[in-house]
Short mmCIF file of C-alpha atoms in Angstrom, two decimals:
data_model
loop_
_atom_site.label_atom_id
_atom_site.label_comp_id
_atom_site.label_asym_id
_atom_site.label_seq_id
_atom_site.Cartn_x
_atom_site.Cartn_y
_atom_site.Cartn_z
CA MET A 714 -37.97 -3.24 12.22
CA ASN A 715 -37.33 -6.08 9.40
CA GLN A 716 -33.36 -6.39 10.07
CA ILE A 717 -32.08 -5.89 6.59
CA VAL A 718 -33.70 -2.24 6.75
CA GLU A 719 -31.88 -0.85 9.57
CA LEU A 720 -29.06 -2.47 8.73
CA GLY A 721 -29.73 0.14 5.37
CA GLU A 722 -30.46 2.53 8.20
CA PHE A 723 -27.63 2.03 10.11
CA LEU A 724 -24.90 2.01 7.06
CA ARG A 725 -27.08 5.48 6.07
CA SER A 726 -25.76 7.18 10.24
CA CYS A 727 -22.74 6.28 9.55
CA ARG A 728 -21.52 7.49 7.09
CA GLY A 729 -23.38 10.80 7.56
CA ARG A 730 -20.70 10.61 10.82
CA ILE A 731 -17.44 10.56 7.67
CA ASP A 732 -16.39 13.93 7.75
CA PRO A 733 -15.14 14.07 3.29
CA ALA A 734 -11.49 15.58 4.78
CA ASP A 735 -11.39 13.34 7.17
CA ALA A 736 -11.36 10.34 3.56
CA GLY A 737 -9.48 12.07 1.69
CA MET A 738 -12.38 13.42 -0.23
CA PRO A 739 -12.23 16.89 -2.14
CA LYS A 740 -14.38 20.22 -0.60
CA SER A 741 -17.29 20.28 -3.03
CA ALA A 742 -20.25 23.67 -2.35
CA ARG A 743 -22.61 20.98 -3.98
CA ARG A 744 -23.07 18.67 -0.78
CA ARG A 745 -26.20 18.87 0.57
CA VAL A 746 -26.09 16.44 2.87
CA PRO A 747 -23.46 15.97 5.89
CA GLY A 748 -21.38 12.64 5.55
CA LEU A 749 -19.70 11.10 2.56
CA ARG A 750 -21.86 10.53 -0.84
CA ARG A 751 -22.91 6.62 -1.19
CA GLU A 752 -20.37 6.43 -4.18
CA GLU A 753 -17.94 7.52 -1.92
CA LEU A 754 -18.37 5.07 0.46
CA ALA A 755 -18.59 2.64 -2.12
CA GLN A 756 -15.33 3.79 -3.65
CA LEU A 757 -12.75 3.35 -0.40
CA ALA A 758 -14.68 0.00 0.55
CA GLY A 759 -14.14 -0.69 -2.82
CA VAL A 760 -17.79 -2.59 -3.86
CA SER A 761 -20.03 -1.28 -6.89
CA VAL A 762 -21.53 1.62 -5.67
CA ASP A 763 -24.99 -0.02 -7.55
CA TYR A 764 -24.53 -2.65 -5.22
CA TYR A 765 -23.73 -0.79 -1.65
CA THR A 766 -27.04 1.05 -3.07
CA ARG A 767 -29.41 -2.20 -2.75
CA LEU A 768 -27.29 -2.73 0.18
CA GLU A 769 -28.10 1.01 2.15
CA GLN A 770 -32.01 0.54 0.76
CA GLY A 771 -32.65 -2.94 2.07
CA ARG A 772 -32.92 -3.97 -1.44
CA SER A 773 -29.82 -7.03 -0.69
CA ARG A 774 -30.24 -9.59 1.39
CA THR A 775 -26.63 -11.14 1.19
CA ALA A 776 -23.07 -8.50 2.60
CA SER A 777 -19.94 -11.47 2.62
CA PRO A 778 -17.67 -11.09 5.78
CA GLU A 779 -14.99 -9.49 3.58
CA ILE A 780 -17.79 -6.47 2.18
CA LEU A 781 -18.41 -6.30 5.65
CA GLU A 782 -14.81 -5.88 7.44
CA SER A 783 -14.60 -3.02 4.18
CA LEU A 784 -17.48 -1.44 4.65
CA ALA A 785 -16.92 -1.03 8.53
CA THR A 786 -12.94 0.12 7.95
CA ALA A 787 -14.00 2.33 5.47
CA LEU A 788 -16.49 3.72 7.86
CA ARG A 789 -14.11 3.68 11.31
CA LEU A 790 -16.00 1.48 13.02
CA ASP A 791 -15.45 1.21 16.74
CA ASP A 792 -15.65 -2.30 18.03
CA THR A 793 -18.74 -1.60 19.10
CA GLU A 794 -20.50 -0.65 15.94
CA HIS A 795 -18.87 -3.36 13.51
CA ALA A 796 -19.60 -6.06 16.76
CA HIS A 797 -23.86 -4.52 15.28
CA LEU A 798 -22.87 -4.24 11.53
CA PHE A 799 -21.96 -8.28 11.75
CA ASP A 800 -25.48 -8.91 13.90
CA LEU A 801 -27.61 -6.86 11.55
CA ALA A 802 -26.47 -9.06 8.48
CA ASN A 803 -26.69 -11.94 10.46
CA ARG A 804 -22.65 -12.59 9.56
CA ARG A 805 -19.49 -13.82 12.14
CA PRO A 806 -16.72 -11.27 11.63
CA ILE A 807 -13.88 -13.23 9.48
CA GLN A 808 -10.72 -12.51 12.74
CA PRO A 809 -11.34 -11.06 16.20
CA ARG A 810 -11.19 -8.43 16.05
CA ARG A 811 -7.94 -7.54 18.15
CA ALA A 812 -6.11 -10.29 16.39
CA THR A 813 -2.84 -10.48 18.13
CA PRO A 814 -0.76 -9.32 15.29
CA SER A 815 2.01 -11.02 13.90
CA PRO A 816 5.78 -10.55 14.35
CA ALA A 817 8.14 -8.24 12.81
CA GLU A 818 9.97 -10.44 9.63
CA HIS A 819 13.28 -10.48 9.64
CA VAL A 820 16.36 -12.36 7.20
CA SER A 821 18.77 -14.50 8.07
CA PRO A 822 23.00 -13.77 8.50
CA ALA A 823 23.26 -14.93 4.74
CA VAL A 824 20.88 -13.37 3.25
CA HIS A 825 22.46 -9.56 4.97
CA GLN A 826 25.41 -11.04 3.45
CA LEU A 827 24.30 -11.88 -0.13
CA LEU A 828 22.87 -8.52 0.25
CA ALA A 829 26.02 -7.17 0.99
CA THR A 830 27.84 -8.77 -1.92
CA LEU A 831 25.21 -8.06 -4.71
CA ASP A 832 25.98 -4.12 -3.22
CA ALA A 833 29.75 -5.40 -4.62
CA ALA A 834 28.22 -6.08 -7.94
CA TYR A 835 26.40 -2.62 -8.78
CA CYS A 836 22.80 -4.49 -7.88
CA PRO A 837 20.33 -2.63 -5.67
CA ALA A 838 18.29 -5.34 -3.93
CA PHE A 839 15.67 -5.30 -0.97
CA VAL A 840 13.62 -7.96 0.38
CA LEU A 841 9.90 -7.67 0.49
CA GLY A 842 7.64 -9.42 2.94
CA ARG A 843 4.23 -9.39 4.04
CA ARG A 844 2.69 -5.92 3.54
CA THR A 845 4.96 -5.22 0.77
CA ASP A 846 6.23 -4.70 4.43
CA VAL A 847 10.91 -3.81 3.32
CA VAL A 848 12.33 -6.09 5.33
CA ALA A 849 15.71 -6.06 4.42
CA SER A 850 17.89 -3.82 1.61
CA ASN A 851 20.89 -2.51 0.93
CA LEU A 852 23.90 -0.20 0.21
CA LEU A 853 22.65 0.69 -3.35
CA ALA A 854 19.44 -0.29 -3.20
CA ARG A 855 18.46 2.78 -0.06
CA ALA A 856 20.92 5.12 -2.45
CA LEU A 857 18.73 4.68 -5.23
CA ILE A 858 15.27 3.83 -3.82
CA ALA A 859 14.84 5.75 -0.47
CA ASP A 860 16.75 4.62 3.25
CA PHE A 861 14.50 2.19 4.67
CA ASP A 862 16.07 1.32 7.41
CA ALA A 863 15.71 5.62 8.39
CA MET A 864 12.81 5.63 8.67
CA PRO A 865 10.12 4.63 11.50
CA ALA A 866 9.26 0.35 11.97
CA ASN A 867 5.92 1.61 10.59
CA GLU A 868 6.51 3.77 7.40
CA ARG A 869 9.21 0.82 5.99
CA ASN A 870 6.75 -0.64 3.20
CA GLN A 871 6.67 -0.11 -0.37
CA ALA A 872 2.65 0.77 -0.28
CA THR A 873 3.27 3.98 1.90
CA PHE A 874 6.22 4.27 0.02
CA VAL A 875 4.39 4.33 -3.04
CA PHE A 876 1.69 5.88 -1.92
CA LEU A 877 2.14 8.40 0.38
CA ASN A 878 5.53 9.77 0.01
CA PRO A 879 5.86 12.96 -2.37
CA ALA A 880 8.85 11.81 -2.88
CA ALA A 881 7.99 8.10 -4.40
CA ARG A 882 6.33 10.35 -7.81
CA ALA A 883 9.05 12.11 -8.56
CA LEU A 884 11.47 9.05 -8.25
CA TYR A 885 9.48 6.49 -10.55
CA ALA A 886 8.81 6.97 -14.42
CA ASP A 887 6.27 5.65 -14.84
CA TRP A 888 4.43 5.69 -11.06
CA GLU A 889 0.64 4.93 -12.25
CA THR A 890 1.71 1.66 -13.28
CA VAL A 891 4.17 1.18 -10.05
CA ALA A 892 1.43 2.13 -8.07
CA ALA A 893 -1.20 -0.22 -9.60
CA ASP A 894 0.90 -2.83 -9.76
CA THR A 895 1.80 -2.12 -6.06
CA ALA A 896 -2.41 -1.60 -4.23
CA ALA A 897 -2.76 -5.74 -6.42
CA MET A 898 0.36 -6.54 -5.06
CA LEU A 899 -1.53 -5.81 -1.18
CA ARG A 900 -5.08 -7.28 -3.00
CA MET A 901 -3.12 -10.68 -3.39
CA ASP A 902 -1.88 -10.38 -0.04
CA ALA A 903 -5.30 -9.20 1.21
CA GLY A 904 -6.24 -13.16 -0.41
CA ARG A 905 -3.86 -15.20 0.94
CA HIS A 906 -3.99 -13.60 4.77
CA PRO A 907 -7.92 -12.31 5.39
CA GLU A 908 -6.82 -12.45 9.19
CA ASP A 909 -4.23 -9.91 8.76
CA PRO A 910 -5.64 -6.81 11.24
CA GLN A 911 -2.06 -5.43 10.07
CA LEU A 912 -2.89 -5.61 6.11
CA GLY A 913 -6.46 -4.41 7.07
CA ALA A 914 -5.18 -1.10 8.97
CA LEU A 915 -2.70 -0.45 6.20
CA VAL A 916 -5.70 -0.63 3.69
CA GLY A 917 -7.27 1.29 6.02
CA GLU A 918 -5.19 3.80 6.10
CA LEU A 919 -3.76 3.71 2.61
CA ALA A 920 -7.62 4.05 1.76
CA VAL A 921 -7.70 7.29 3.64
CA ARG A 922 -4.71 9.22 2.46
CA SER A 923 -4.78 8.13 -1.79
CA GLU A 924 -7.50 8.71 -3.51
CA HIS A 925 -4.63 6.91 -6.14
CA PHE A 926 -5.39 3.76 -4.17
CA ARG A 927 -8.87 3.62 -3.56
CA ALA A 928 -9.29 4.12 -6.71
CA TYR A 929 -6.46 0.90 -7.70
CA TRP A 930 -7.70 -1.13 -5.22
CA ALA A 931 -11.43 -0.28 -6.01
CA GLU A 932 -10.13 -2.08 -9.27
CA ARG A 933 -9.27 -5.80 -8.02
CA ARG A 934 -6.49 -6.42 -9.56
CA VAL A 935 -4.32 -8.95 -8.31
CA HIS A 936 -0.43 -8.95 -9.50
CA GLU A 937 2.94 -10.71 -8.03
CA ARG A 938 5.97 -9.59 -9.47
CA THR A 939 8.32 -11.98 -11.29
CA GLU A 940 10.56 -10.42 -13.20
CA GLY A 941 10.49 -6.90 -15.68
CA ALA A 942 11.98 -3.12 -15.89
CA LYS A 943 11.51 -0.06 -14.39
CA GLY A 944 12.71 3.09 -15.14
CA TYR A 945 13.54 5.97 -12.21
CA HIS A 946 14.18 9.38 -12.51
CA HIS A 947 17.09 9.96 -9.22
CA PRO A 948 17.76 13.77 -7.98
CA VAL A 949 21.85 12.91 -8.00
CA VAL A 950 22.49 10.64 -11.07
CA GLY A 951 19.60 11.08 -13.61
CA ASP A 952 17.30 8.98 -15.90
CA LEU A 953 18.03 4.89 -15.29
CA THR A 954 16.06 1.71 -16.11
CA VAL A 955 16.91 -1.45 -14.51
CA THR A 956 15.50 -4.94 -15.13
CA TYR A 957 14.72 -6.69 -11.77
CA GLN A 958 14.33 -10.71 -10.86
CA ALA A 959 11.83 -11.47 -8.15
CA LEU A 960 13.33 -15.10 -6.20
CA ALA A 961 11.33 -16.48 -2.64
CA LEU A 962 13.89 -17.17 -0.26
CA PRO A 963 14.61 -20.78 0.45
CA GLY A 964 11.87 -21.64 3.80
CA GLU A 965 10.43 -18.35 3.37
CA SER A 966 7.53 -18.67 1.79
CA ASN A 967 6.20 -14.75 2.37
CA GLN A 968 9.67 -13.25 1.73
CA THR A 969 10.70 -12.42 -1.55
CA LEU A 970 14.22 -10.85 -2.70
CA PHE A 971 14.17 -8.09 -5.80
CA ILE A 972 17.56 -7.66 -7.31
CA TYR A 973 18.68 -4.39 -9.92
CA SER A 974 20.62 -5.17 -13.30
CA THR A 975 21.15 -2.96 -15.41
CA GLU A 976 22.89 -3.07 -19.46
CA PRO A 977 26.45 -3.30 -19.81
CA ASP A 978 27.83 -0.04 -20.56
CA SER A 979 24.88 1.68 -20.99
CA SER A 980 24.66 4.96 -19.74
CA SER A 981 21.92 3.40 -16.80
CA GLU A 982 25.44 0.90 -15.98
CA THR A 983 27.24 4.37 -15.67
CA ALA A 984 24.91 5.77 -13.51
CA LEU A 985 24.80 3.10 -11.16
CA ARG A 986 28.01 3.16 -10.43
CA LEU A 987 28.09 7.08 -9.73
CA LEU A 988 25.33 5.90 -7.19
CA ALA A 989 27.60 3.18 -5.06
CA THR A 990 30.18 6.29 -5.79
CA TRP A 991 28.42 8.60 -4.46
CA SER A 992 26.62 6.95 -1.31
CA THR A 993 29.28 5.24 0.29
CA GLU A 994 31.25 8.37 0.25
CA PRO A 995 31.18 11.49 2.24
CA LEU A 996 28.85 14.26 0.93
CA THR A 997 29.90 17.67 -0.87
CA ASP A 998 28.11 20.32 -0.03
CA GLN A 999 26.14 20.42 -3.29
CA SER A 1000 24.94 16.46 -2.41
CA ARG A 1001 24.01 16.77 0.98
CA THR A 1002 21.07 20.08 -0.20
CA ALA A 1003 19.91 17.18 -2.62
CA ALA A 1004 19.23 14.79 -0.41
CA SER A 1005 18.63 16.44 1.98
CA ASN A 1006 15.94 18.37 0.17
CA GLU A 1007 14.48 14.62 -1.99
CA PRO A 1008 11.54 13.70 0.82
CA GLY A 1009 11.65 9.88 2.59
CA THR A 1010 15.87 10.57 2.55
CA THR A 1011 18.41 10.54 5.62
CA VAL A 1012 21.67 11.71 5.03
#
């Protein structure tokens, strides 16, 4: 059989084996065939429905390694299936299927000292590394956003928090913009490090578990934060708005320091000072209850 036709048959077969519920797709009584619809798989893989349809029907003779990797992730192919997919497309994989994970990132003692100094100035601050991993944060940032230090290592990630933690939706005043920008930041990182297996795994998990991430990822936007404003609905101190500056750390091309500040004599400044007091004093019964009811917060 023609390899292009065989590629389409293989894709169709793999698509039919994916349980829509496992892929985060809504239940529908109108499904006439098992597995995902073409448009659902195209959305998961971040390609157009027309392109995927032509590929599955054997009407497209080319598929880039990047698209094949996206399809392999969306279809949850194992190593053997992954290799077969690339063989049928006559392509070589972008990276070894079991590439060595990159080591965990750390910040220097000087950066930790800087974060503590910013606490004293009532400035929440944190460091984002590769894949939007939260590498370090000060006390006020943990009180404002989430206690990343108390989370398992694989959950200390901004994208994971934004898309998978219910607390994020309630916390950000404009969650949609934050979510879209976060997906675009991951897309930027993917362009710089296409061989990163950890990034591929993160994108795959987010695509399966969040329909919003799938939609934003499919837009293929890229974004690099430099400065701006952000609003919060905090469960303890109420509404506040911060401005932020994003600064590249010297000698660390993949790490960015985010510093939040508020307008002097504003209600937001008062809220941050109150939050600083709340986060350092022993919790009262009332504040302990409010904190324990907020997902992702450790008391």
